[in-house]
CSV table of C-alpha atoms in Angstrom, one decimal:
chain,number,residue,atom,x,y,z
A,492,UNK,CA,43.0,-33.6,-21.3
A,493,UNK,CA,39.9,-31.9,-20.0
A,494,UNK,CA,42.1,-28.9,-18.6
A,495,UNK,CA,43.6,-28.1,-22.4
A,496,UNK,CA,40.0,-29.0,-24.0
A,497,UNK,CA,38.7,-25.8,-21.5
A,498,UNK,CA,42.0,-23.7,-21.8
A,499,UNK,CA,41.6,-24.1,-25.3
A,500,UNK,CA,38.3,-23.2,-25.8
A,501,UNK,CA,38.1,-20.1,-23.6
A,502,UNK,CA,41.0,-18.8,-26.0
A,503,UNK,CA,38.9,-19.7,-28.5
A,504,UNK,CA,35.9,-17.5,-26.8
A,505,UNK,CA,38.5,-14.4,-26.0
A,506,UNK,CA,39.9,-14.2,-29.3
A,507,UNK,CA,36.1,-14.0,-31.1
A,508,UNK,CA,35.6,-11.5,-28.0
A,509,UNK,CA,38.7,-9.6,-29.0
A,510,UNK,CA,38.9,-9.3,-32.7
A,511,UNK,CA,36.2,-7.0,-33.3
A,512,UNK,CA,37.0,-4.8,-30.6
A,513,UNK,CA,40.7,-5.0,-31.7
A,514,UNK,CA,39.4,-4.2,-35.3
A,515,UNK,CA,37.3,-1.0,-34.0
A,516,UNK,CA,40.5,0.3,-32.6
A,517,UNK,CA,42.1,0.0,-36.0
A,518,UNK,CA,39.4,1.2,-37.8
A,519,UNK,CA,39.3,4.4,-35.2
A,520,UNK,CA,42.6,5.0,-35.9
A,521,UNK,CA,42.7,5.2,-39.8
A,522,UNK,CA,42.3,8.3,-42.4
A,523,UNK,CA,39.5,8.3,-44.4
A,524,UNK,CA,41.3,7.4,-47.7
A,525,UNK,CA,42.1,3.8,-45.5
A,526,UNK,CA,38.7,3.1,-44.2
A,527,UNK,CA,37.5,2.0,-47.7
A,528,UNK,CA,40.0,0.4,-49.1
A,529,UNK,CA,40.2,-3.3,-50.5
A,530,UNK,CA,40.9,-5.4,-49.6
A,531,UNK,CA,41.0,-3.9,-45.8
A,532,UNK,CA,44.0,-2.7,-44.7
A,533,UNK,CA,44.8,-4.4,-41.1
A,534,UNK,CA,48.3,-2.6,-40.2
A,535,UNK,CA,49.7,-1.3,-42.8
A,536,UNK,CA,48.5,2.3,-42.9
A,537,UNK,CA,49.4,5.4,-40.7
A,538,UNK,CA,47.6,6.3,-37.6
A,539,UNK,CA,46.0,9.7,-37.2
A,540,UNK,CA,44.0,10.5,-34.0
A,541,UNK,CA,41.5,13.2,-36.6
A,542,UNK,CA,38.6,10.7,-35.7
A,543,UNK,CA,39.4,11.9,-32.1
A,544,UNK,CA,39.7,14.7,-32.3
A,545,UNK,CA,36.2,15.2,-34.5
A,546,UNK,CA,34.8,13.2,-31.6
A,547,UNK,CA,36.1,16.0,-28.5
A,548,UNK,CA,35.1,18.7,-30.8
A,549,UNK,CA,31.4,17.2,-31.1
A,550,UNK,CA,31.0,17.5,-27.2
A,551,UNK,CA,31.3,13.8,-26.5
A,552,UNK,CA,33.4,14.2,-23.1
A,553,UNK,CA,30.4,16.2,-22.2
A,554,UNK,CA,28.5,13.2,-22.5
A,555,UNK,CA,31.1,10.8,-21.1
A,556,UNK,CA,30.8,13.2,-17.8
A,557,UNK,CA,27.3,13.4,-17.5
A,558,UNK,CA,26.7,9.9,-17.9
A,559,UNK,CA,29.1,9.0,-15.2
A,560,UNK,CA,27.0,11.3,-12.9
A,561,UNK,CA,24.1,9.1,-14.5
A,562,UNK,CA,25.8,6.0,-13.3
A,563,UNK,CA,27.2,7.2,-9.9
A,564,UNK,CA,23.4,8.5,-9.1
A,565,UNK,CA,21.8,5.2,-10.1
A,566,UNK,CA,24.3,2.8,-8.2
A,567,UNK,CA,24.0,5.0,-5.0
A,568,UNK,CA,20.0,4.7,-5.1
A,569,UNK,CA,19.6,1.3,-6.3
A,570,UNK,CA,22.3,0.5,-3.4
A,571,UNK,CA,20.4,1.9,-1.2
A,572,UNK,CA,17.0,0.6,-1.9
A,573,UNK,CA,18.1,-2.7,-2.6
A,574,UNK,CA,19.8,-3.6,1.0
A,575,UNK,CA,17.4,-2.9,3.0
A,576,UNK,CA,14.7,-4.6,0.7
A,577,UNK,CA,17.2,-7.5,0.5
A,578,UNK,CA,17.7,-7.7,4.4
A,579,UNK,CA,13.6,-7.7,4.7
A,580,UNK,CA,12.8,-10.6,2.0
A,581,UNK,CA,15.7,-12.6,4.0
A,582,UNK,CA,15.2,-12.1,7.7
A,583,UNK,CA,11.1,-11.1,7.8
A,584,UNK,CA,7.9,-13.0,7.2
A,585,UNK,CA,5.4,-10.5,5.8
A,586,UNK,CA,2.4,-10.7,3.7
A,587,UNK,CA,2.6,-11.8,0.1
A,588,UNK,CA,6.6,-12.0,0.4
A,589,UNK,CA,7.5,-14.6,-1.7
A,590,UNK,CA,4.5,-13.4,-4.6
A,591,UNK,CA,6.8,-10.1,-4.0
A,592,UNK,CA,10.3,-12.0,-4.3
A,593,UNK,CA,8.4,-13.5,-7.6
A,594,UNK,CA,8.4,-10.4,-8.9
A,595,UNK,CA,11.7,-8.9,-8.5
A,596,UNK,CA,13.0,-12.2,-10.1
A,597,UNK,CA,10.8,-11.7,-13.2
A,598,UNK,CA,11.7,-8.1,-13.1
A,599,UNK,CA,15.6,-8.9,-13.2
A,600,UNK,CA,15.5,-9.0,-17.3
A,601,UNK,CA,14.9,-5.1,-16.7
A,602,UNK,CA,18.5,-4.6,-15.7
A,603,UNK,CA,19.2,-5.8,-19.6
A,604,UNK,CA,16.9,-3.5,-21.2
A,605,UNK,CA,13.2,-2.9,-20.9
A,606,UNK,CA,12.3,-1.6,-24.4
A,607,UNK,CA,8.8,-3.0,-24.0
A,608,UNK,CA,7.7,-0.8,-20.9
A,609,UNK,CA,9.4,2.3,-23.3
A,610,UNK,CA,5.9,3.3,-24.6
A,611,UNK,CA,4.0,3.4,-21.3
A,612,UNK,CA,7.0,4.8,-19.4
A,613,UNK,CA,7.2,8.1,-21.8
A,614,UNK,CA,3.2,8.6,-21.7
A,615,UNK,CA,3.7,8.9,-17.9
A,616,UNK,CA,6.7,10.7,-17.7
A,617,UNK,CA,5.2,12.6,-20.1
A,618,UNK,CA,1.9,13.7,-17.9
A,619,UNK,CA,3.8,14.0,-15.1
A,620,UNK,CA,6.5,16.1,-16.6
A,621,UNK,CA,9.3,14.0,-15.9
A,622,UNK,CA,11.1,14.1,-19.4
A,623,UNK,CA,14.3,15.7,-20.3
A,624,UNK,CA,15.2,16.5,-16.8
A,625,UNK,CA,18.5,15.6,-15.2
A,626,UNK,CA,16.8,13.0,-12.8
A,627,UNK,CA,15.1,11.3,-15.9
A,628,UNK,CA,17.4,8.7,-16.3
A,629,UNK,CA,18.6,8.0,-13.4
A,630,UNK,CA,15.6,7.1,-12.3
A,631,UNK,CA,14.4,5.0,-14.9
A,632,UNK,CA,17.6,3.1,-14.7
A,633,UNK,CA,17.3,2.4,-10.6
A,634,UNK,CA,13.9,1.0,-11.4
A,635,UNK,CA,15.7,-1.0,-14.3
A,636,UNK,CA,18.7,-1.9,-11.8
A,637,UNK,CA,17.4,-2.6,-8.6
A,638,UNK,CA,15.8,-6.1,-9.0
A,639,UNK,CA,19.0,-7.2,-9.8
A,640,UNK,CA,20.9,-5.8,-6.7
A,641,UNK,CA,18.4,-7.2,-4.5
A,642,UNK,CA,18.6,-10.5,-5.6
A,643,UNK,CA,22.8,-10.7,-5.6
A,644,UNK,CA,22.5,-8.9,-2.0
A,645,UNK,CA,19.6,-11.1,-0.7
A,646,UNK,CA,22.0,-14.3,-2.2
A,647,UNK,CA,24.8,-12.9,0.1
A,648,UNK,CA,22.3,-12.4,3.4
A,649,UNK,CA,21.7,-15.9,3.0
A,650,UNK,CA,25.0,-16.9,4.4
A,651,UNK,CA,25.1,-14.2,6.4
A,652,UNK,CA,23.9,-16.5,10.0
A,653,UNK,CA,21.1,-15.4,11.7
A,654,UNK,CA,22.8,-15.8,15.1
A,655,UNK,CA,24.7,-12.3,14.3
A,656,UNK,CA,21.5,-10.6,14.5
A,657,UNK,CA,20.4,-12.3,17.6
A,658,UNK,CA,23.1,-11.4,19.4
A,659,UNK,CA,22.8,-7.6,18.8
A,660,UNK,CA,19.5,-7.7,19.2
A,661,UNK,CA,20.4,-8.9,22.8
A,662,UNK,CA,22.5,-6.2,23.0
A,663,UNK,CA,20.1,-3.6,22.4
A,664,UNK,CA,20.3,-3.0,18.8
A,665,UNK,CA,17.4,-2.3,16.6
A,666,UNK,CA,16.7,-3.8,13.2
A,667,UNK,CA,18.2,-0.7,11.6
A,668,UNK,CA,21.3,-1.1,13.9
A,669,UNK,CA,21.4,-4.7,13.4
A,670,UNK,CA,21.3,-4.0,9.0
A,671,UNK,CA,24.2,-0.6,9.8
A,672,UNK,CA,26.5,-2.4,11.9
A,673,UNK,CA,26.2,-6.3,10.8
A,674,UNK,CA,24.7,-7.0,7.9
A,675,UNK,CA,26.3,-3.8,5.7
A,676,UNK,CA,30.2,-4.5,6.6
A,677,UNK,CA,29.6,-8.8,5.5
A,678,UNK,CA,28.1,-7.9,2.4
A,679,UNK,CA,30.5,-5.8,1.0
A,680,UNK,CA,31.5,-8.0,-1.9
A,681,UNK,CA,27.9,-8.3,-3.2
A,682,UNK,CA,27.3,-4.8,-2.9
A,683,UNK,CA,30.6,-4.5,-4.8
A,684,UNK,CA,29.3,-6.5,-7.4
A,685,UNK,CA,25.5,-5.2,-7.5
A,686,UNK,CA,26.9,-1.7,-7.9
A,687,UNK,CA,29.4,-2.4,-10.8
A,688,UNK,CA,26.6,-4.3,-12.4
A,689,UNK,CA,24.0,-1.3,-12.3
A,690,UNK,CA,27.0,1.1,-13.2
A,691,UNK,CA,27.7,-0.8,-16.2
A,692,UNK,CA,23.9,-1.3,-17.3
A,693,UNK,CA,23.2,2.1,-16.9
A,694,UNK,CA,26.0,3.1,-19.1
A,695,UNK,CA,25.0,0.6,-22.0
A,696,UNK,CA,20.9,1.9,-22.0
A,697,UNK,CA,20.4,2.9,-25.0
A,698,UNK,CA,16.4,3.2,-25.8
A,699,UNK,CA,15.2,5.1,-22.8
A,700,UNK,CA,18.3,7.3,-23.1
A,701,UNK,CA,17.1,8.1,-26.9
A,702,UNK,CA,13.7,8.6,-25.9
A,703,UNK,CA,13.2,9.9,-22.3
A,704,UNK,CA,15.8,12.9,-23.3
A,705,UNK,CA,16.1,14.8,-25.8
A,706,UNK,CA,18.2,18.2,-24.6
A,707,UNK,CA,22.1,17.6,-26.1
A,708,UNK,CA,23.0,18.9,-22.7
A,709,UNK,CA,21.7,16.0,-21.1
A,710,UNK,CA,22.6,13.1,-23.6
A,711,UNK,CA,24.2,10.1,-22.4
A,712,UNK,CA,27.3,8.6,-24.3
A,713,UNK,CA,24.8,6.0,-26.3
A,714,UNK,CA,22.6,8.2,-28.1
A,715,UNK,CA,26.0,10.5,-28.7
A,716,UNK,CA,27.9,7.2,-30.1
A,717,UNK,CA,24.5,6.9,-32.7
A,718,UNK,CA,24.6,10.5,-33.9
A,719,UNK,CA,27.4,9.4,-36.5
A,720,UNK,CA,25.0,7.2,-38.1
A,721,UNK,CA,23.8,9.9,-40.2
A,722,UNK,CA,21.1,9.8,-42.9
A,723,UNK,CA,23.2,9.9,-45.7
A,724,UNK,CA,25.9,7.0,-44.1
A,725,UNK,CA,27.8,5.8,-41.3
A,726,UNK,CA,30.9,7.6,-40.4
A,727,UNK,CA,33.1,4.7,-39.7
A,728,UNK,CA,36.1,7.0,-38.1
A,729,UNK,CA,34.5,8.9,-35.5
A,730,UNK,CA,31.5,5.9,-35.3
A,731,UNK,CA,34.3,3.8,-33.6
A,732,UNK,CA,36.2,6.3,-32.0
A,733,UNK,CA,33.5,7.0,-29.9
A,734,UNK,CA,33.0,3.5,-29.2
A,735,UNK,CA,36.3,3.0,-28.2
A,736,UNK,CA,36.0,5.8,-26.1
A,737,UNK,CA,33.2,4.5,-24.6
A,738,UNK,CA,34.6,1.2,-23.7
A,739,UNK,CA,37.2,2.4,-21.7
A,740,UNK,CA,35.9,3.8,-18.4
A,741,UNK,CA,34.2,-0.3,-18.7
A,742,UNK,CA,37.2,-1.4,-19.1
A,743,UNK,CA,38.9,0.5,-16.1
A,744,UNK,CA,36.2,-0.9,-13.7
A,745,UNK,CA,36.6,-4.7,-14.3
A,746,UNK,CA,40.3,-4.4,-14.4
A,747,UNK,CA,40.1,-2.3,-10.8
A,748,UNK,CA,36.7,-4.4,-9.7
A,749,UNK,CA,36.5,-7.9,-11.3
A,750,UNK,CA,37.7,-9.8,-8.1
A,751,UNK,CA,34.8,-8.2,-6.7
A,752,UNK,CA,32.5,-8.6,-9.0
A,753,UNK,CA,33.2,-12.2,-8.9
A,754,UNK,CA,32.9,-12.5,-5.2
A,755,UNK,CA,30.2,-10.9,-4.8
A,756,UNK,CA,28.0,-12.6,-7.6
A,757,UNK,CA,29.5,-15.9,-6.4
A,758,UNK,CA,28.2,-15.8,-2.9
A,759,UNK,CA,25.2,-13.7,-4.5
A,760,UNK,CA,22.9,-14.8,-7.5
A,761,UNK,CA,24.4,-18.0,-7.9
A,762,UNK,CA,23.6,-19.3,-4.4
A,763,UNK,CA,20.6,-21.2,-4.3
C-alpha cells in the first residue's frame, strides 16, 4: 500500500512538473492569431516553427554557444579548485579548518544565486575593471559554484579509506601523487555530479549575467530569454521558444548524466 501511495504521488509531482513545460512547448509552437485565443487552444491549431525562427534570427544560438563556453570554463575551474581543497579539509589538520569548512557550508546557498552580494560585486568589478569581459562570468559563477563541489567531493573522500594514502605514501608518493593517482580515479562519480551541478547553475544565473555584462556579444542565454519581455508586452511565441531552447542542452545532460549525478551526490552531500 505504501509502494502505490509513493508511486502515486511522484506521478502526481511529474505531471505538475510537466504540464507547464508541456504547455510552453505548445505555446512555442502556435501563430500569433492562436496565442490569444479563448478559451486556449491546447491542440487544435497548426504548428509553425516562425517563433523559431524569430529566435535564430535574433542571435540566440550565439548566446546558446557562448554560454556553453561559460559553463565548460566554470566546471573545469571550480573542478579544479574544489578537489584539492576537498582532499585538504578531509585528510589535514590545519588552523581554523573547521571555522573554514563553516564557511564553505554557509556559502553553498551561493551555487542557487547570490543576488545579495550583486551590489558589492559590480562596485569591485567595477574598480578593478573586470566587467563586460569574457572572464566576467565565469568567474563569478566558480566563486558561486565551488562551495558546493567541495562539499559533494569532500562527502566522497570521506569513504575514500585512509589506508590508500598510507600505502602510497610508503611507496614514495607525495601528497600531490597520493590526490593524482588515488584520490582523483575513486571520486569520479562525485566529481561527475559536482560538475553537472555547477554546469547547470551556471547556465540558470540570471542576475549577475544581467548586470556584470552588458556587450550583446557576450550575453548568456538568460538575459537573451528576457529581451522578449519588451516594454510594451511579452511576446509569448518567441518568449517560450527560447525557453524551450534553453531547456534542452539541460535536458541532454541529465538524460546522458543522471546516474551520475545520483551517485555521486549519494556518496557526496548526503553522507554525514
Amino acid at each position: 500500500m505504501a509502494g502505490i501511495l509513493a508511486t502515486g504521488l511522484f506521478l502526481v509531482l511529474a505531471l505538475l512538473n510537466l504540464i507547464p513545460l508541456v504547455w510552453g512547448v505548445l505555446t512555442s509552437l502556435k501563430a500569433e492569431a492562436d496565442l490569444f485565443k479563448f478559451p486556449p487552444v491546447i491542440f487544435g491549431f497548426q504548428p509553425t516553427l516562425a517563433n523559431y525562427e524569430r529566435v535564430i534570427e535574433s542571435g540566440f544560438l550565439q548566446n546558446m554557444q557562448v554560454t556553453v563556453l561559460y559553463c565548460v570554463g566554470t566546471v573545469v575551474a571550480a573542478l579544479t579548485l574544489a578537489l584539492p581543497a576537498a582532499y585538504a579539509f578531509d585528510r589535514f589538520e590545519f588552523p581554523f579548518r573547521k571555522t573554514l569548512l563553516l564557511l564553505v557550508v554557509a556559502s553553498i546557498p551561493l551555487s542557487l544565486g547570490a543576488a545579495a552580494l550583486l551590489i558589492p560585486n559590480y562596485i569591485y568589478f567595477t574598480r578593478l575593471g573586470l566587467t563586460n569581459n569574457w572572464f566576467t562570468l565565469p568567474l563569478i559563477y566558480t566563486a558561486h559554484q565551488l562551495p558546493m563541489a567541495i562539499w559533494i567531493i569532500k562527502g566522497t573522500l570521506e569513504g575514500i579509506p585512509r589506508e590508500l594514502d598510507e600505502a602510497a605514501v610508503a611507496d614514495g608518493a607525495s601528497h600531490f601523487d597520493v590526490l593524482r593517482l588515488v584520490i582523483l580515479p575513486l571520486s569520479r562519480s562525485a566529481l561527475g555530479a559536482a560538475g553537472v551541478m555547477a554546469f547547470v547553475g551556471s547556465w540558470n544565473e540570471f542576475v549577475a549575467s544581467t548586470v556584470m555584462v552588458d556587450n550583446p556579444a557576450l550575453r548568456p542565454v538568460q538575459p537573451a530569454i528576457y529581451n522578449f519581455i519588451g516594454y510594451f508586452g511579452r511576446e509569448w511565441g518567441p518568449l517560450t521558444a527560447s525557453a524551450t531552447m534553453a531547456i534542452i542542452p539541460i535536458l541532454i545532460i541529465f538524460i546522458l548524466l543522471g546516474r551520475l549525478i545520483v551517485s555521486g551526490l549519494t556518496k557526496g552531500s548526503v553522507k554525514g
